[in-house]
Coordinates of C-alpha atoms and ligand atoms in Angstrom, one line a residue:
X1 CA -18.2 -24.4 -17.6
X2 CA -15.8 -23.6 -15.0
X3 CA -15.2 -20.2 -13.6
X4 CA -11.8 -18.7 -15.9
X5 CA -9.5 -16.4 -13.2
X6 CA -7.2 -14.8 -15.4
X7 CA -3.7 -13.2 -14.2
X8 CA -1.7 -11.3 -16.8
X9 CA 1.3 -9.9 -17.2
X10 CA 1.8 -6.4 -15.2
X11 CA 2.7 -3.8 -17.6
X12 CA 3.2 -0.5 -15.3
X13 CA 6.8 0.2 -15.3
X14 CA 8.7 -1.3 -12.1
X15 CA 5.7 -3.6 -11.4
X16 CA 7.4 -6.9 -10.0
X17 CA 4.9 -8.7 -7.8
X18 CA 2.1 -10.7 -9.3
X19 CA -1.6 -11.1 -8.6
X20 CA -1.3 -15.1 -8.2
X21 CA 1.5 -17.3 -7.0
X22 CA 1.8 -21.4 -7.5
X23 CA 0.6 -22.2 -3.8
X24 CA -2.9 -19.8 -4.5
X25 CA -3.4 -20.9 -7.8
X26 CA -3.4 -24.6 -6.8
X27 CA -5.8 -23.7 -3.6
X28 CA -8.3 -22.0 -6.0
X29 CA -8.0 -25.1 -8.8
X30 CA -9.2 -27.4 -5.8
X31 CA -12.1 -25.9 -6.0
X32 CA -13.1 -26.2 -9.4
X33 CA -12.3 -22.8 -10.8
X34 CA -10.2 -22.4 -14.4
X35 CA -6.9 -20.6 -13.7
X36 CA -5.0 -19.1 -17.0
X37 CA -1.9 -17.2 -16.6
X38 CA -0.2 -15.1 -19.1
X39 CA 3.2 -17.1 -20.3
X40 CA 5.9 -15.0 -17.8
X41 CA 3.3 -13.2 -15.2
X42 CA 5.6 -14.5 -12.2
X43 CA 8.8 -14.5 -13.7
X44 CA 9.8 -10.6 -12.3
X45 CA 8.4 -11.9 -8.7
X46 CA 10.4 -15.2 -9.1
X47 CA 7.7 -17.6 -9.6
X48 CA 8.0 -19.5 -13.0
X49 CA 5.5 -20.7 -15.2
X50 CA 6.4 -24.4 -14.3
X51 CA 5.3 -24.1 -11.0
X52 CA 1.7 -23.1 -11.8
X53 CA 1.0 -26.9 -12.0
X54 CA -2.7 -26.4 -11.9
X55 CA -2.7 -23.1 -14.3
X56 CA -3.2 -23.1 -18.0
X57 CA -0.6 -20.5 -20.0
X58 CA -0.9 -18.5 -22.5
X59 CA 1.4 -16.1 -24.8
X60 CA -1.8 -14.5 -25.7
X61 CA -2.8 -11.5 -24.0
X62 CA -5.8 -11.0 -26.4
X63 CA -7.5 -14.7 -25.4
X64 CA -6.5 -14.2 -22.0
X65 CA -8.5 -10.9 -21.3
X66 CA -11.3 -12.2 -23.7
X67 CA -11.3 -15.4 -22.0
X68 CA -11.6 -14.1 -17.9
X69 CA -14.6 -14.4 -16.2
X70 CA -12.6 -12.6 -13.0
X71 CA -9.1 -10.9 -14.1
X72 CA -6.6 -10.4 -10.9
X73 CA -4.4 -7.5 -11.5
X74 CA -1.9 -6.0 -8.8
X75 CA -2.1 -2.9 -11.0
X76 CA -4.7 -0.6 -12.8
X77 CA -5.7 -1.7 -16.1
X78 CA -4.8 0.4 -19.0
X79 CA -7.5 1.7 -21.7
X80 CA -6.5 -0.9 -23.8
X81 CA -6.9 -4.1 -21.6
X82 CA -9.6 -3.0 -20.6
X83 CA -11.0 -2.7 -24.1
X84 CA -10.8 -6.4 -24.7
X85 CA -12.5 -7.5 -21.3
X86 CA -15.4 -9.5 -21.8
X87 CA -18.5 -7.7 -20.7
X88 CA -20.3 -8.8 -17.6
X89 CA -16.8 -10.0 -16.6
X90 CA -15.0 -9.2 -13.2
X91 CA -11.8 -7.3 -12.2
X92 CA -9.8 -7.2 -8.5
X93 CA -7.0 -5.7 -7.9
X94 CA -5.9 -1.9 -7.0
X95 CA -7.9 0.3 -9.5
X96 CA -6.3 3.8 -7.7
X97 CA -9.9 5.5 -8.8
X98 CA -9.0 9.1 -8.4
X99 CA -6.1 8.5 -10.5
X100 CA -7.7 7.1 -13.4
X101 CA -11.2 8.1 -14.2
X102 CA -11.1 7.8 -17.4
X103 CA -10.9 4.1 -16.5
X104 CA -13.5 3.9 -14.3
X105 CA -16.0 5.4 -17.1
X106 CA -14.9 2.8 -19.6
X107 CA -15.3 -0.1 -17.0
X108 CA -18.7 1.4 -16.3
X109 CA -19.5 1.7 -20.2
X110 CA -18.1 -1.7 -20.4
X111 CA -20.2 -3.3 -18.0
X112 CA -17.3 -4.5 -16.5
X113 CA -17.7 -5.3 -12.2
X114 CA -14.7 -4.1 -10.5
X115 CA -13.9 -3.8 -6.9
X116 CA -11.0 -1.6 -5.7
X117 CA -9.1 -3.8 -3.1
X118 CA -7.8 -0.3 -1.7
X119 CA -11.4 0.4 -0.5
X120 CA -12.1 -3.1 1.2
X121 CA -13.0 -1.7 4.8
X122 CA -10.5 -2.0 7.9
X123 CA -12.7 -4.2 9.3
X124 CA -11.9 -7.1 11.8
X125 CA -12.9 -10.0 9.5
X126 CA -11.6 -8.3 6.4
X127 CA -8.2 -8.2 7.9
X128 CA -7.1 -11.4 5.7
X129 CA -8.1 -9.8 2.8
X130 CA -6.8 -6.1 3.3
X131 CA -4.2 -6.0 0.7
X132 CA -3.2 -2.5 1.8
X133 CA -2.2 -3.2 5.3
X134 CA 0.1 -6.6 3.4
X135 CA 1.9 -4.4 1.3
X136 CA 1.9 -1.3 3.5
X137 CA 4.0 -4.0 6.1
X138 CA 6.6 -4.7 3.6
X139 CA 6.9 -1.1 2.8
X140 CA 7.4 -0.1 6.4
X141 CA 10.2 -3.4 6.8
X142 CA 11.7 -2.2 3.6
X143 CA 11.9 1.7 4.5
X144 CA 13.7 0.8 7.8
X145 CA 16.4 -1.5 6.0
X146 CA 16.8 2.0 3.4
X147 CA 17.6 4.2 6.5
X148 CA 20.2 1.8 7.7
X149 CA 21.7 1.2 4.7
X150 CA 21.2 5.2 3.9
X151 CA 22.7 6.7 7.0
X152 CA 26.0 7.3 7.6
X153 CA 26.1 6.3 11.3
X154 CA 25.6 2.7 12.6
X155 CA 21.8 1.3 13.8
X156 CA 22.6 -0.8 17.4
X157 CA 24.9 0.0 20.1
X158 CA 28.1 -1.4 19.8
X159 CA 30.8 -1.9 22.4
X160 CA 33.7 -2.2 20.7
X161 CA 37.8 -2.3 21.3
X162 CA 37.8 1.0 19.5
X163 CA 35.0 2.5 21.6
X164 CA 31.4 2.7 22.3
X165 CA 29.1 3.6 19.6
X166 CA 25.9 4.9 20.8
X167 CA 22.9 3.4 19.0
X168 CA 21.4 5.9 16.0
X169 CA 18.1 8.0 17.1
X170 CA 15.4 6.7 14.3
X171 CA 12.0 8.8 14.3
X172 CA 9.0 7.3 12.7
X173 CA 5.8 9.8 11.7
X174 CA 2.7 8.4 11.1
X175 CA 2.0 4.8 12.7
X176 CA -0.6 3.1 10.6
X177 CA 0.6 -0.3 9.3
X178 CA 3.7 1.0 7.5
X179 CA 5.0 2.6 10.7
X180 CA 4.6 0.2 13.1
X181 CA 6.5 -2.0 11.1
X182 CA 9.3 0.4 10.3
X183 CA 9.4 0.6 14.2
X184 CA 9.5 -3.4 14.8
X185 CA 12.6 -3.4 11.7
X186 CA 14.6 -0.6 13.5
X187 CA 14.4 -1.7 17.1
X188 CA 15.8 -5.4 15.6
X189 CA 18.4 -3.6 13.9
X190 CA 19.2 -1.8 17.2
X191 CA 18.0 1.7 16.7
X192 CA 16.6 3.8 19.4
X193 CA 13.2 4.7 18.1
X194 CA 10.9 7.5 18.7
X195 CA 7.4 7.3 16.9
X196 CA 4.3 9.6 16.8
X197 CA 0.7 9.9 15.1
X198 CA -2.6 12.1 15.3
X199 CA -4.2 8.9 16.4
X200 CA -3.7 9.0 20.1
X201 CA -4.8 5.3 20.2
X202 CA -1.2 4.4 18.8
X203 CA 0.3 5.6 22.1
X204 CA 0.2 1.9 23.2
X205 CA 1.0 0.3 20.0
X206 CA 4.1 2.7 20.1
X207 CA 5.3 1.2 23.6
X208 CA 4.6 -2.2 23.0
X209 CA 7.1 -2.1 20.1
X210 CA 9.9 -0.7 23.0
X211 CA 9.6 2.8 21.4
X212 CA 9.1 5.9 22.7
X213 CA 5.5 8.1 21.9
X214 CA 6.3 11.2 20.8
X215 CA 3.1 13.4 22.4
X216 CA 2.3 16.7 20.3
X217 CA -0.7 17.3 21.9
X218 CA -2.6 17.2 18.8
X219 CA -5.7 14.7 18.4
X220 CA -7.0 14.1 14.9
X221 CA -9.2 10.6 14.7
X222 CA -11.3 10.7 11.1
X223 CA -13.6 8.2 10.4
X224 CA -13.3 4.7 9.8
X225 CA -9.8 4.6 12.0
X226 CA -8.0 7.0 9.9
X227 CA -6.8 10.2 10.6
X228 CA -7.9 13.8 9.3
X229 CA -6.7 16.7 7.9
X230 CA -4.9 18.7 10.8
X231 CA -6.6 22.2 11.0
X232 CA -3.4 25.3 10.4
X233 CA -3.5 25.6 14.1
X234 CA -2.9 21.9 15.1
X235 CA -0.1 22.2 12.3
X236 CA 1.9 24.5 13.5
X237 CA 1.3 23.2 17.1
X238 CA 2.8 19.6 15.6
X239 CA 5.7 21.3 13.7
X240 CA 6.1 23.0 17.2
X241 CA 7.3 19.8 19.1
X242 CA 8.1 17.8 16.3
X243 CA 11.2 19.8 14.8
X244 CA 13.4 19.3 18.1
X245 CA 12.7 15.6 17.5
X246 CA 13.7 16.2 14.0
X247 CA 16.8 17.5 14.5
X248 CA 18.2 15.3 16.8
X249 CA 17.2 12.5 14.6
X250 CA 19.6 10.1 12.6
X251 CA 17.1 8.4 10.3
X252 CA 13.4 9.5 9.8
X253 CA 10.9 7.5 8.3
X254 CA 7.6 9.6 7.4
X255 CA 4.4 7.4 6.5
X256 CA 1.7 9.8 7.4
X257 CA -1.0 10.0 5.1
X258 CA -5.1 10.9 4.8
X259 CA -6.8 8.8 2.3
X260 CA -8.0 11.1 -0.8
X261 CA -5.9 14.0 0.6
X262 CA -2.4 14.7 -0.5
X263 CA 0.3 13.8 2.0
X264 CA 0.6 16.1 4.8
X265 CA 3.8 18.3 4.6
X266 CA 5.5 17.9 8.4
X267 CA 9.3 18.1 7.7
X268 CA 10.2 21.9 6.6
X269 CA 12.9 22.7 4.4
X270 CA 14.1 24.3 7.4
X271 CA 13.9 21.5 9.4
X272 CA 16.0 19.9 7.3
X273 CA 18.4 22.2 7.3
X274 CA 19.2 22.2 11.3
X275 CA 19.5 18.1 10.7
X276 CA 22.6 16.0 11.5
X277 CA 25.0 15.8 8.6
X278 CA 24.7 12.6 7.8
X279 CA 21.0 11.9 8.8
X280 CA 18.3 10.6 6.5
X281 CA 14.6 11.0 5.5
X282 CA 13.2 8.0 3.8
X283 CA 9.5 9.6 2.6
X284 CA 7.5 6.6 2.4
X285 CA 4.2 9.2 1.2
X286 CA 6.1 10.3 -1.5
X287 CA 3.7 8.5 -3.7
X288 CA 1.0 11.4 -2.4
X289 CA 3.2 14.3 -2.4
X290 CA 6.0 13.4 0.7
X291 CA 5.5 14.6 4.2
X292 CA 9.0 16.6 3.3
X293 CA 8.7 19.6 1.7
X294 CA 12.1 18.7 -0.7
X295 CA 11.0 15.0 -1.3
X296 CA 11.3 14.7 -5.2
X297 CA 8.9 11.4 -5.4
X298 CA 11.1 8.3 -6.6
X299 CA 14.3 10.3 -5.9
X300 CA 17.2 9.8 -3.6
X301 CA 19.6 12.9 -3.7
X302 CA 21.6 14.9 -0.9
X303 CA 19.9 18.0 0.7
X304 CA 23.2 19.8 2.0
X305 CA 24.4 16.3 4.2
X306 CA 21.5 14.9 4.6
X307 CA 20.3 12.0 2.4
X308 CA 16.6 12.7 1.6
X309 CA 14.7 9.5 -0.7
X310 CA 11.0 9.3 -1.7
X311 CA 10.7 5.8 -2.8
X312 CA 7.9 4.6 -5.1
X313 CA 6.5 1.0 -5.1
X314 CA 8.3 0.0 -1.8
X315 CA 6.3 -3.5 -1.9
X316 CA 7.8 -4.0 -5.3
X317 CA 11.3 -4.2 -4.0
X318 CA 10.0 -7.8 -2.0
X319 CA 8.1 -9.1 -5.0
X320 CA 8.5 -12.8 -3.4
X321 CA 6.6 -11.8 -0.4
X322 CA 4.7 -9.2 -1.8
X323 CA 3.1 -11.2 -4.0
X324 CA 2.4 -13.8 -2.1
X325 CA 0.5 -11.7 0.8
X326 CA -1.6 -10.4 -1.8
X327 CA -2.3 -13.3 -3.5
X328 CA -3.6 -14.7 -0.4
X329 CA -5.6 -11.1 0.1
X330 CA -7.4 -11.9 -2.9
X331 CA -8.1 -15.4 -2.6
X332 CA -9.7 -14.7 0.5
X333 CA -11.5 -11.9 -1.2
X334 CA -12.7 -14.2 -3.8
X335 CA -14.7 -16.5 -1.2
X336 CA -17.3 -13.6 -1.4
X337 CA -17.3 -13.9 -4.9
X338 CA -17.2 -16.9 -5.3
X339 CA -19.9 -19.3 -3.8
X340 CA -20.2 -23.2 -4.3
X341 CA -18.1 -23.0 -7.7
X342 CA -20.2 -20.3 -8.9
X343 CA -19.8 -17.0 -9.7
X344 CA -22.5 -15.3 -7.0
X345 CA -20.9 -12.3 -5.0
X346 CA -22.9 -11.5 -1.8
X347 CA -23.8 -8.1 -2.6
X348 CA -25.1 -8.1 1.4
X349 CA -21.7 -8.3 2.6
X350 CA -20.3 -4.9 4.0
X351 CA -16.8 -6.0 2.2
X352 CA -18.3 -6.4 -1.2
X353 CA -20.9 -3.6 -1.1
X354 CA -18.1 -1.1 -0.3
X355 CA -15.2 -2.5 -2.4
X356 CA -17.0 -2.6 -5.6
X357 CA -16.4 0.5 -7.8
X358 CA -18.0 -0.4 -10.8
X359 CA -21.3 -2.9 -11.7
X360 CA -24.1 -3.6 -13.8
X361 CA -23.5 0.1 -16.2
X362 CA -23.1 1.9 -12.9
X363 CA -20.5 4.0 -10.5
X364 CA -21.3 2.5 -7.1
X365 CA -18.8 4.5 -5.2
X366 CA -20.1 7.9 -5.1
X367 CA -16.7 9.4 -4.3
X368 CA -15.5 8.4 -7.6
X369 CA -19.1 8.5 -9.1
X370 CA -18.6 12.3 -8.4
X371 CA -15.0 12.2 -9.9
X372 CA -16.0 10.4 -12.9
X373 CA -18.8 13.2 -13.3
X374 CA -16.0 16.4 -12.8
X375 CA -14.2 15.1 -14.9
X376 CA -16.0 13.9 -17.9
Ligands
NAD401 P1 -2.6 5.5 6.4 O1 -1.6 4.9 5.5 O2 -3.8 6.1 5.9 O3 -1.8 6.6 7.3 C1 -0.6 6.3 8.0 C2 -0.7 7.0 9.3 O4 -0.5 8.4 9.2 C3 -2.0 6.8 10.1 O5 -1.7 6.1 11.3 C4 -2.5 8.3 10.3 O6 -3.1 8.4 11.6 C5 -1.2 9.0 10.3 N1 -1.3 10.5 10.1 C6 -2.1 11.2 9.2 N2 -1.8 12.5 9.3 C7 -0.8 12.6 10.2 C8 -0.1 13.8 10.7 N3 -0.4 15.0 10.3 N4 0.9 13.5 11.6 C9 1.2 12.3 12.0 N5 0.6 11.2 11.6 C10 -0.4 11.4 10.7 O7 -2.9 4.5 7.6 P2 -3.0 2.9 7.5 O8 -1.7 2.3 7.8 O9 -3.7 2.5 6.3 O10 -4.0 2.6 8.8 C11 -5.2 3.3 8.9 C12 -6.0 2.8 10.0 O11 -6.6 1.5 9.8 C13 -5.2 2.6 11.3 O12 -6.1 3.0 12.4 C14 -5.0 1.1 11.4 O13 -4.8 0.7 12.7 C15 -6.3 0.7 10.9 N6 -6.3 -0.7 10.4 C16 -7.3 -1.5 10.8 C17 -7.3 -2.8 10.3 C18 -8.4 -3.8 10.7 O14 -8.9 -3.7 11.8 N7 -8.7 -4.7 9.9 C19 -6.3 -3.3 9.4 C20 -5.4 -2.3 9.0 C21 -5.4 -1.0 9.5

């Protein structure tokens, strides 16, 4: 019997990509593996069922979850799917662990495998497969089209009949994926762009994008190439430097984040306050709290004149593209799954050993092993 990969339908509200588009489900068929989509999975990303050539479709969700050997989700499953997973049977896809679990019990209860694509490790030769640096790229490209559309001044320079327009002053906290490509999007669109991080390693990356590094003196490298909590000293030393840089700012795009940490909260009320009429904040942690003390998460409203949003689901907004980066995240994912047409994941691997949340009746990520335990 052939390996079944199941995709079905995302049902979190606003969800638009999908885990599987045409091109990766015929790559995956070639190699002797059962696809089976659920009638309508593309259709919010664009791709329709009549291009899954090599896909079998189904209207029923019930055989579809029953029938999966692996299930590729973009979202978490719900209580309910995961009810009617097959035990022994696999799930990939963001499982957001500290969120959910509840989940995460059930899979465990369930003998369900499930590996967290979020905690596939930023190594080099897991780059193809790191599904959070693929979306977190279309959410920085996305947030930098929202500030120029947002603001009420232009992006480039423009020499005009009526006059010269100066180019808009865009600041970008926090370059990790996101923010380096926010940077790339606003210096195409014209912008003048400062940028600045904990990480003093993105000094350089900074430049080579024609920005200019922001220096506030304040080092925080945490482990695995993230950064850590900022002690309340090195805080008010970043608020310090950063709040003239605020000011003078016409669009700000905030990505800084710590995994497992809420967002950390850079831009003050009152920083906000002594901003440009007219500026903007696009909050791209909103999801984790906002680095904006006002940032209302999925909210776009007017702080006096300045424009502050916090969108949620950024990658959502680019479905086409979104979905197909992932897609190819995950088939290269599955190539350590699976091995000469068989299902046979190679538990040696440093990729699979740390992305897998959930196997044989056990928590394997003691993080969440711990969070399961608090909370049950
Ligand atoms: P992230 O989303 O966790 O955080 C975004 C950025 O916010 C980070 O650059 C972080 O340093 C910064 N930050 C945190 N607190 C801050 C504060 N108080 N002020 C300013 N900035 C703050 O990061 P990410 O985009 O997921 O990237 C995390 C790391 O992983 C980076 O070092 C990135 O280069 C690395 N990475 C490596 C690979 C690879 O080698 N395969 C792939 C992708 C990312």
């Amino acid at each position: 019997m052939p390996i079944c990969v199941a995709v079905p339908h995302e049902t979190v509200s606003g969800e638009r990509r999908v885990a599987l588009v045409p091109a990766v489900a015929e790559q995956l068929a070639k190699q002797g593996v059962e696809i089976l989509l659920q009638a309508g999975a593309g259709a919010a990303a664009f791709y329709r069922d009549d291009e899954y050539t090599s896909a079998r479709l189904t209207d029923d969700r019930t055989e579809l979850l029953g029938a999966a050997d692996i299930l590729l989700t973009v979202q978490p499953l719900d209580e309910d799917a995961i009810g009617q997973l097959r035990e022994g049977s696999i799930v990939i896809g963001f499982l957001h662990p500290h969120e959910h679990p509840e989940r995460i019990a059930q899979m465990r209860e369930r003998n369900i495998t499930s590996f967290a694509v979020e905690l596939i490790p930023r190594l080099s030769r897991a780059q193809s497969m790191d599904a959070l640096s693929s979306q977190a790229s279309i959410a920085g490209y996305k947030a930098a089209l929202m500030a120029a559309s947002r603001t009420a001044r232009f992006f480039p320079m423009l020499t005009t009949a009526a006059g010269t327009i100066r180019p808009a002053k865009v600041l970008v906290i926090g370059v990790g994926v996101a923010g380096l490509q926010a940077i790339a999007t606003a210096r195409r669109l014209g912008a003048m762009v400062e940028a600045y991080d904990v990480r003093p390693e993105t000094r350089e990356q900074v430049e080579s994008l024609g920005a200019k590094f922001v220096d506030v003196q304040v080092k925080a490298e945490g482990s695995g190439g993230y950064a850590r909590e900022l002690t309340e000293e090195e805080k008010q030393q970043e608020v310090a430097v950063l709040a003239e840089h605020v000011i003078q700012a016409d669009a700000i795009i905030s990505t800084a984040a710590v995994p497992g940490r809420p967002a950390p909260c850079i831009i003050s009320a009152d920083m906000v306050d002594r901003m440009k009429h007219g500026a903007v904040i696009i909050d791209l942690a909103a999801e984790s709290g906002g680095n904006c003390e006002l940032t209302v998460p999925g909210e776009a409203f007017g702080h006096e004149r300045v424009m502050i949003y916090g969108p949620l689901n950024v990658p959502a907004m680019l479905p086409v593209h979104a979905s197909e980066m992932y897609a190819k995240n995950l088939y290269n994912f599955l190539s350590l799954i699976i091995r000469d047409g068989k299902l046979d994941p190679d538990w040696d691997d440093e990729i699979v050993a740390s992305s897998v949340l959930t196997h044989a009746g056990e928590i394997r990520h003691e993080p969440t092993r711990k969070a399961v335990e608090a909370a049950s």
